[in-house]
PDB file of C-alpha atoms in Angstrom:
ATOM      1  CA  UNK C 948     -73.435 -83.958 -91.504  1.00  0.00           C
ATOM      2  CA  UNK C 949     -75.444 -82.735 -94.782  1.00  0.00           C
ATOM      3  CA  UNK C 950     -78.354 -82.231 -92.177  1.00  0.00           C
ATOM      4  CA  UNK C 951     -76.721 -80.632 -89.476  1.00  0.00           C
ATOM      5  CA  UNK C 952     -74.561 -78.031 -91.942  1.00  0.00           C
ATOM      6  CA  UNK C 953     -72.272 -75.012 -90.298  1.00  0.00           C
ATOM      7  CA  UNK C 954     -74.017 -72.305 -88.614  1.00  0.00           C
ATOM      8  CA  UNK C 955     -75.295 -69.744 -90.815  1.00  0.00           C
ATOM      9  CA  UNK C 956     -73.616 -67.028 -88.955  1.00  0.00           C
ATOM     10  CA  UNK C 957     -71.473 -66.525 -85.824  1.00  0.00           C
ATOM     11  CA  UNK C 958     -73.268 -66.755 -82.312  1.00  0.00           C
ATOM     12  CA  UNK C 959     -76.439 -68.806 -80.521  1.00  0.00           C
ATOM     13  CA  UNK C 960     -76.983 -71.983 -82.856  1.00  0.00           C
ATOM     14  CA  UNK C 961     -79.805 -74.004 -82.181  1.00  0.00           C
ATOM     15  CA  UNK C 962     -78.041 -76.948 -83.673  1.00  0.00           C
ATOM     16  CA  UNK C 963     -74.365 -76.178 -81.337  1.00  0.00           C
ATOM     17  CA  UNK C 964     -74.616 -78.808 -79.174  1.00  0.00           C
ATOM     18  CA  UNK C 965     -75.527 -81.772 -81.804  1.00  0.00           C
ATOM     19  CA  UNK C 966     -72.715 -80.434 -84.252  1.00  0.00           C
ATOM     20  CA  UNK C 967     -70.286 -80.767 -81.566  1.00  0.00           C
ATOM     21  CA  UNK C 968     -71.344 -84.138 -80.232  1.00  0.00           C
ATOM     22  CA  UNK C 969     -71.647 -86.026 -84.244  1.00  0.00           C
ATOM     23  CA  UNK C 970     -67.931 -83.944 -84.845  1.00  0.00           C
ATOM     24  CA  UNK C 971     -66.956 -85.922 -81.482  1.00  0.00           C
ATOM     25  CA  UNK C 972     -68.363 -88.976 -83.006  1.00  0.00           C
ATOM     26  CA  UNK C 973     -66.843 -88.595 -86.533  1.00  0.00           C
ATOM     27  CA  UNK C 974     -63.471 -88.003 -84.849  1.00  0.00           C
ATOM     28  CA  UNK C 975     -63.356 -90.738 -83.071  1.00  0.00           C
ATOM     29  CA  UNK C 976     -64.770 -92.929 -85.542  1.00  0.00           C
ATOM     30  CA  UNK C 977     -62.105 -91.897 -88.201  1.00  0.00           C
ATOM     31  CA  UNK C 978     -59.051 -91.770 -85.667  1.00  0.00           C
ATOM     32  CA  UNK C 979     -60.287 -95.121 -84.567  1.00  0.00           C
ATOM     33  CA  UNK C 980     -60.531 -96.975 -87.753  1.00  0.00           C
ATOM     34  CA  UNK C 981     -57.095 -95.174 -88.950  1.00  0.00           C
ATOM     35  CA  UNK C 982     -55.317 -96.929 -86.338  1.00  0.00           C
ATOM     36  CA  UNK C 983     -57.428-100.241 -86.309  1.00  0.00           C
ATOM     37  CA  UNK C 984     -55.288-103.278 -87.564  1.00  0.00           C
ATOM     38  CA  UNK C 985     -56.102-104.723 -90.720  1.00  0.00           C
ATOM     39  CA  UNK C 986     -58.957-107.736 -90.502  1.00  0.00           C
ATOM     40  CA  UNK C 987     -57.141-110.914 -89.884  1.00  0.00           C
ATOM     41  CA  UNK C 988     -58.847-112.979 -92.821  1.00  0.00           C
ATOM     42  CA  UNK C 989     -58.299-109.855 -95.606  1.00  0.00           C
ATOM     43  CA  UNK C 990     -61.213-108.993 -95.969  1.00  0.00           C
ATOM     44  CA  UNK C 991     -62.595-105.349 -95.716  1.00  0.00           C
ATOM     45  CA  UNK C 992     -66.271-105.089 -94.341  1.00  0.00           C
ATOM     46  CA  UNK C 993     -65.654-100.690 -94.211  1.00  0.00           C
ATOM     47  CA  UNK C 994     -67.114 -98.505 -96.504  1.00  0.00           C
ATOM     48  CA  UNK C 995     -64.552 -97.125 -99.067  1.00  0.00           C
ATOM     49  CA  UNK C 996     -64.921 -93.358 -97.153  1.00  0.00           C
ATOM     50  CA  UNK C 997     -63.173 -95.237 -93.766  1.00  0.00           C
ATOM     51  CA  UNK C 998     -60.487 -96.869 -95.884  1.00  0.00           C
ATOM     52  CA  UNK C 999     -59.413 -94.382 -97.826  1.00  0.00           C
ATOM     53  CA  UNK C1000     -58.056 -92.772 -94.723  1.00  0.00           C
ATOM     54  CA  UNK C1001     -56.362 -95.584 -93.576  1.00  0.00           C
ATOM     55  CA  UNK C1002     -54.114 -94.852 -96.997  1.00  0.00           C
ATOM     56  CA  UNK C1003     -52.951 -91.303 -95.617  1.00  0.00           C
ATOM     57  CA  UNK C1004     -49.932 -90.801 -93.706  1.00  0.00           C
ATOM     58  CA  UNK C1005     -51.043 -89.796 -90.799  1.00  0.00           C
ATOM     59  CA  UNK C1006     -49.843 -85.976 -90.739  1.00  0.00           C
ATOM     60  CA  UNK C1007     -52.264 -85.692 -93.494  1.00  0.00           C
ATOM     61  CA  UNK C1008     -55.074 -87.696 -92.036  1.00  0.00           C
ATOM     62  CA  UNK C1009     -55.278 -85.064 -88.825  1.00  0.00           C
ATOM     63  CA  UNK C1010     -55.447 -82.074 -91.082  1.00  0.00           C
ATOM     64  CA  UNK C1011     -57.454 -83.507 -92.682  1.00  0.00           C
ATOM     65  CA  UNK C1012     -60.000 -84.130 -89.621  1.00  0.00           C
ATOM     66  CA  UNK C1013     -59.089 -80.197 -88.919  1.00  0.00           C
ATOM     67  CA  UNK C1014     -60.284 -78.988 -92.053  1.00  0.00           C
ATOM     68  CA  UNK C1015     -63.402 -80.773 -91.585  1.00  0.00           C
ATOM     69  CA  UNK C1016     -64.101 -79.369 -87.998  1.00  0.00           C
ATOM     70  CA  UNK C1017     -63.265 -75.816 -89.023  1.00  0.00           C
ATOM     71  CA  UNK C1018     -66.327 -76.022 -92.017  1.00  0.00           C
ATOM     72  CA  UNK C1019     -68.174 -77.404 -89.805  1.00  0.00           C
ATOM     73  CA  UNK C1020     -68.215 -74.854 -87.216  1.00  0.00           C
ATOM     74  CA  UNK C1021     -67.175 -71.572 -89.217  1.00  0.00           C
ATOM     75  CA  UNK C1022     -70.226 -70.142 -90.231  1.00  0.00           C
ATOM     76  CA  UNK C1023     -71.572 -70.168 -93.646  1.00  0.00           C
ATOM     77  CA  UNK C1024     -70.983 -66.187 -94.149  1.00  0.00           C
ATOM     78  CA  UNK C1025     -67.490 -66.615 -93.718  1.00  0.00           C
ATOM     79  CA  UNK C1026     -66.354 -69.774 -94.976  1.00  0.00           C
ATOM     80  CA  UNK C1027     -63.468 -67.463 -96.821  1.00  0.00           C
ATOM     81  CA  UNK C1028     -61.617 -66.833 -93.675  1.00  0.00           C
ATOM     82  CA  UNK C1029     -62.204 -70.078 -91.748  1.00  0.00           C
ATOM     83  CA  UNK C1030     -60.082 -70.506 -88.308  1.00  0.00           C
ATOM     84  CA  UNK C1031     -59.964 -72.266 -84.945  1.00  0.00           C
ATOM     85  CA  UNK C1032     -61.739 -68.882 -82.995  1.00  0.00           C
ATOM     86  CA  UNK C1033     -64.962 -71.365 -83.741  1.00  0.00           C
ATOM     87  CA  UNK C1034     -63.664 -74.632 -82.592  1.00  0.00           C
ATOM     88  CA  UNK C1035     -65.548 -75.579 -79.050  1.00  0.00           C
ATOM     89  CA  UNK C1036     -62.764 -76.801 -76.821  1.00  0.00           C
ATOM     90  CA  UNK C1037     -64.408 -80.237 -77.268  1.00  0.00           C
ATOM     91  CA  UNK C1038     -63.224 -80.575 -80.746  1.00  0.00           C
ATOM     92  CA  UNK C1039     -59.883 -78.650 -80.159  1.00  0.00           C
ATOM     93  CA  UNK C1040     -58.967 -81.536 -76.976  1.00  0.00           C
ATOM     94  CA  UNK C1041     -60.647 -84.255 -79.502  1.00  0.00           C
ATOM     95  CA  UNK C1042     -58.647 -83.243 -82.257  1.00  0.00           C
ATOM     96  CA  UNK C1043     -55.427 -82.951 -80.520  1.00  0.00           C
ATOM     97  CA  UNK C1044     -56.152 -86.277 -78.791  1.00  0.00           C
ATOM     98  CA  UNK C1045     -56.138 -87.978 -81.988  1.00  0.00           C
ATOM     99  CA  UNK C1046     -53.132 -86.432 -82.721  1.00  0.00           C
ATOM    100  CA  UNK C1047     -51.644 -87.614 -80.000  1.00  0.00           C
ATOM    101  CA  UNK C1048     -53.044 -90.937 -80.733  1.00  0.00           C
ATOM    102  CA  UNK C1049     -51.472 -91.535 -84.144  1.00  0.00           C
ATOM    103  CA  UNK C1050     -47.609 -90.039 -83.230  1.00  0.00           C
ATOM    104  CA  UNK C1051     -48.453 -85.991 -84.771  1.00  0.00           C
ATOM    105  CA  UNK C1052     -48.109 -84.013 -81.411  1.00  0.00           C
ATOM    106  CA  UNK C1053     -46.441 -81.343 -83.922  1.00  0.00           C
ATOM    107  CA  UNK C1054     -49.462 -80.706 -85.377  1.00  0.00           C
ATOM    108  CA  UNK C1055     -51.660 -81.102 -82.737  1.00  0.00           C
ATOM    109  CA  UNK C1056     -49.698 -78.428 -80.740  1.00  0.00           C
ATOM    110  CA  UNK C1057     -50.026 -75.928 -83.975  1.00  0.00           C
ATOM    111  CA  UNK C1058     -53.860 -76.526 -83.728  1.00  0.00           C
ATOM    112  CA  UNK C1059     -53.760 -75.739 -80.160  1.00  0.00           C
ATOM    113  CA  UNK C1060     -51.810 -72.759 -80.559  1.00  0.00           C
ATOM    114  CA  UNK C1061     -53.958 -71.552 -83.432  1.00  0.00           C
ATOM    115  CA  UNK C1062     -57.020 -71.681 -80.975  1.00  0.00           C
ATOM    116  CA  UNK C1063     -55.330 -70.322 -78.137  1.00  0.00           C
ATOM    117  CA  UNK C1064     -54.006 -67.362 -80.196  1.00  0.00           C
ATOM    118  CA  UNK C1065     -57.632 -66.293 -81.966  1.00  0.00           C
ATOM    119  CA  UNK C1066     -59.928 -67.400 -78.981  1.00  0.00           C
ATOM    120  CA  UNK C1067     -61.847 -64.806 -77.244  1.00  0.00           C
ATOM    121  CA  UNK C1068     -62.183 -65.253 -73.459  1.00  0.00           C
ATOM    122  CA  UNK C1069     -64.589 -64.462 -71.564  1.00  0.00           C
ATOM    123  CA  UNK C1070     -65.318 -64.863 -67.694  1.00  0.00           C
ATOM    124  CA  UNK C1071     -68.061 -67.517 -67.696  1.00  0.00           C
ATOM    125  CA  UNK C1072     -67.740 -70.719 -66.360  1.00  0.00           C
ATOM    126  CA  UNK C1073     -67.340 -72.659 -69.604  1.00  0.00           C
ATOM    127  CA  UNK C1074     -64.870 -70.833 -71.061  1.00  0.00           C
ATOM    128  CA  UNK C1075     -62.998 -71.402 -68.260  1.00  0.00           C
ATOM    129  CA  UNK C1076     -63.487 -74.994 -68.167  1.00  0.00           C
ATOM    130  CA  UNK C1077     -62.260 -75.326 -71.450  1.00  0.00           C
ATOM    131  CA  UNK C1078     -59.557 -73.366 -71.744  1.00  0.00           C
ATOM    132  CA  UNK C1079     -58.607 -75.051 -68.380  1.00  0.00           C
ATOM    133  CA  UNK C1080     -58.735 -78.579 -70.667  1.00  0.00           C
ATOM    134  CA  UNK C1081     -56.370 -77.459 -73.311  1.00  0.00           C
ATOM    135  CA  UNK C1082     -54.356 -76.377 -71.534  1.00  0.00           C
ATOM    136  CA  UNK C1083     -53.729 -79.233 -69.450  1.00  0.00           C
ATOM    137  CA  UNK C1084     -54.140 -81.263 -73.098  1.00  0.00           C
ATOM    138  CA  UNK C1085     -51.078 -78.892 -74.019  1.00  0.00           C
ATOM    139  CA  UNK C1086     -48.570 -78.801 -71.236  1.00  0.00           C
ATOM    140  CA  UNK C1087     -49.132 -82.460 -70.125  1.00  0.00           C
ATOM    141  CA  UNK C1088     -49.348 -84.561 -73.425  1.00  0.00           C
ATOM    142  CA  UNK C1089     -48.354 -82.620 -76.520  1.00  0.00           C
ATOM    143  CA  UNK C1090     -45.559 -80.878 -75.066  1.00  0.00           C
ATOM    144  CA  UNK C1091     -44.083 -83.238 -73.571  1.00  0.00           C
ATOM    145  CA  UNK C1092     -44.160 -85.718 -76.389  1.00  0.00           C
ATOM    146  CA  UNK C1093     -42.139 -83.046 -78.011  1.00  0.00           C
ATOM    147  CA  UNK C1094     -40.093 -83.162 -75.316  1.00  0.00           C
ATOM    148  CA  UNK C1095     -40.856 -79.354 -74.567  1.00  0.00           C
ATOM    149  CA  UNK C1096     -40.603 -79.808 -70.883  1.00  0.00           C
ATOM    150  CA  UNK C1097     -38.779 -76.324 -70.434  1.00  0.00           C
ATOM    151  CA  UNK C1098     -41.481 -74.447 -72.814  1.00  0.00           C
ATOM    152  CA  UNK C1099     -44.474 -76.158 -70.842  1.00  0.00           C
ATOM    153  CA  UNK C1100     -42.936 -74.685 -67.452  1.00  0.00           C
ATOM    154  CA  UNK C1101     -42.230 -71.093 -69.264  1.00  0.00           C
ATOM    155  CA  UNK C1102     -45.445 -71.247 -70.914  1.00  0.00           C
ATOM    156  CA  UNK C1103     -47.668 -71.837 -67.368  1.00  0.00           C
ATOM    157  CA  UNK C1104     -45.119 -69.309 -65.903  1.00  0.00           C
ATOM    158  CA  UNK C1105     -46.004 -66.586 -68.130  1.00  0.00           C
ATOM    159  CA  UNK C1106     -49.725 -67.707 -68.311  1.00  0.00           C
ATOM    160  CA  UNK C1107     -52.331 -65.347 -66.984  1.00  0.00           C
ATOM    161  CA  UNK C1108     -55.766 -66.752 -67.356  1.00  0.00           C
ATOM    162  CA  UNK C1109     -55.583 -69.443 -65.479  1.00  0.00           C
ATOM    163  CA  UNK C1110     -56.383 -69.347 -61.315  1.00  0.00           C
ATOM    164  CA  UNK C1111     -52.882 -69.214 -59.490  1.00  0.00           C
ATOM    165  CA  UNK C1112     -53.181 -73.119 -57.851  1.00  0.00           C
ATOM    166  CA  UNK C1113     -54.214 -74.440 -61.152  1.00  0.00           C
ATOM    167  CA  UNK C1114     -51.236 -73.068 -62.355  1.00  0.00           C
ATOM    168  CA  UNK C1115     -48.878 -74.475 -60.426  1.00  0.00           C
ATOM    169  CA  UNK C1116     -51.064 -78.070 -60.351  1.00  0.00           C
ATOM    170  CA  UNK C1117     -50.390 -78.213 -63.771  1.00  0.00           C
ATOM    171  CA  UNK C1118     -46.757 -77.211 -64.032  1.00  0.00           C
ATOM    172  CA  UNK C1119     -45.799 -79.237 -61.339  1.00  0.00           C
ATOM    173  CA  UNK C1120     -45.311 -82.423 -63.830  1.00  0.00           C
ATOM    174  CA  UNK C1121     -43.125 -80.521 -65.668  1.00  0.00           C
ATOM    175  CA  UNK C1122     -40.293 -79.841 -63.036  1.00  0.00           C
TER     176      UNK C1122
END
């Protein structure tokens, strides 16, 4: 991660695609050795980075992987006013997956929320795909979980962005 660094400012990164991909990596590294079961015979063969996590309750341990993403991705000329506008969707639905992995659907659904509300969309194809993703992320797993069935059906009601039969794909779970 020293290597690969945050962007130096906002736009075209040559270095996008890789920071994304080792973020995945780190995510899923972490989430998985949080919720790993202690070795059988007591010992630990983990460096002490990986086990100190595994002493956080596990609110802390996803804001924790938050924080990280956002310095990662906000670019070095504005690491004052860091924010989800440069998540990827990759790392939002990662994130928010290891939320949902470790019981903190709360917090997963403020970190969607926070991207949704400071995202800037825009008509290409990706954009769509991934705000498509959280989406379905958001009214199929962490709502729910938070037994927020009524606010997932209000929420795709009211929603705008997304194609009309996508729409109603993805709110018919929730009636």
């Amino acid at each position: 991660f020293t290597l690969i660094g945050s962007p130096s400012s906002a736009g075209e990164d040559e270095l996008a695609s890789y920071r994304r991909k080792w973020d995945i990596l780190r995510i899923t590294l972490e989430t998985t050795v949080y919720t790993s079961a202690p070795s059988a015979d007591g010992t630990n063969t983990l460096p002490e980075d990986l086990l100190a996590y595994k002493m956080q309750s596990p609110q802390a341990f996803l804001t924790s992987l938050h924080a990280r993403s956002l310095q990662l991705f906000t670019p070095s000329n504005m690491t004052v006013n860091m924010n989800s506008v440069y998540l990827p969707y990759q790392i939002v639905v990662t994130l928010v997956s290891a939320g949902v992995k470790i019981g903190c659907s709360d917090i997963g659904r403020g970190i969607i929320e926070d991207w949704l509300a400071r995202r800037i969309p825009d008509d290409s194809e990706e954009c769509r795909k991934g705000y498509t993703k959280v989406l379905e992320l958001y009214c199929l797993h962490v709502l729910p979980r938070l037994e927020e069935w009524q606010y997932a059906e209000e929420f795709l009601q009211y929603e705008q962005e997304l194609p009309a039969k996508d729409r109603n794909v993805r709110a018919a779970p929730c009636v």
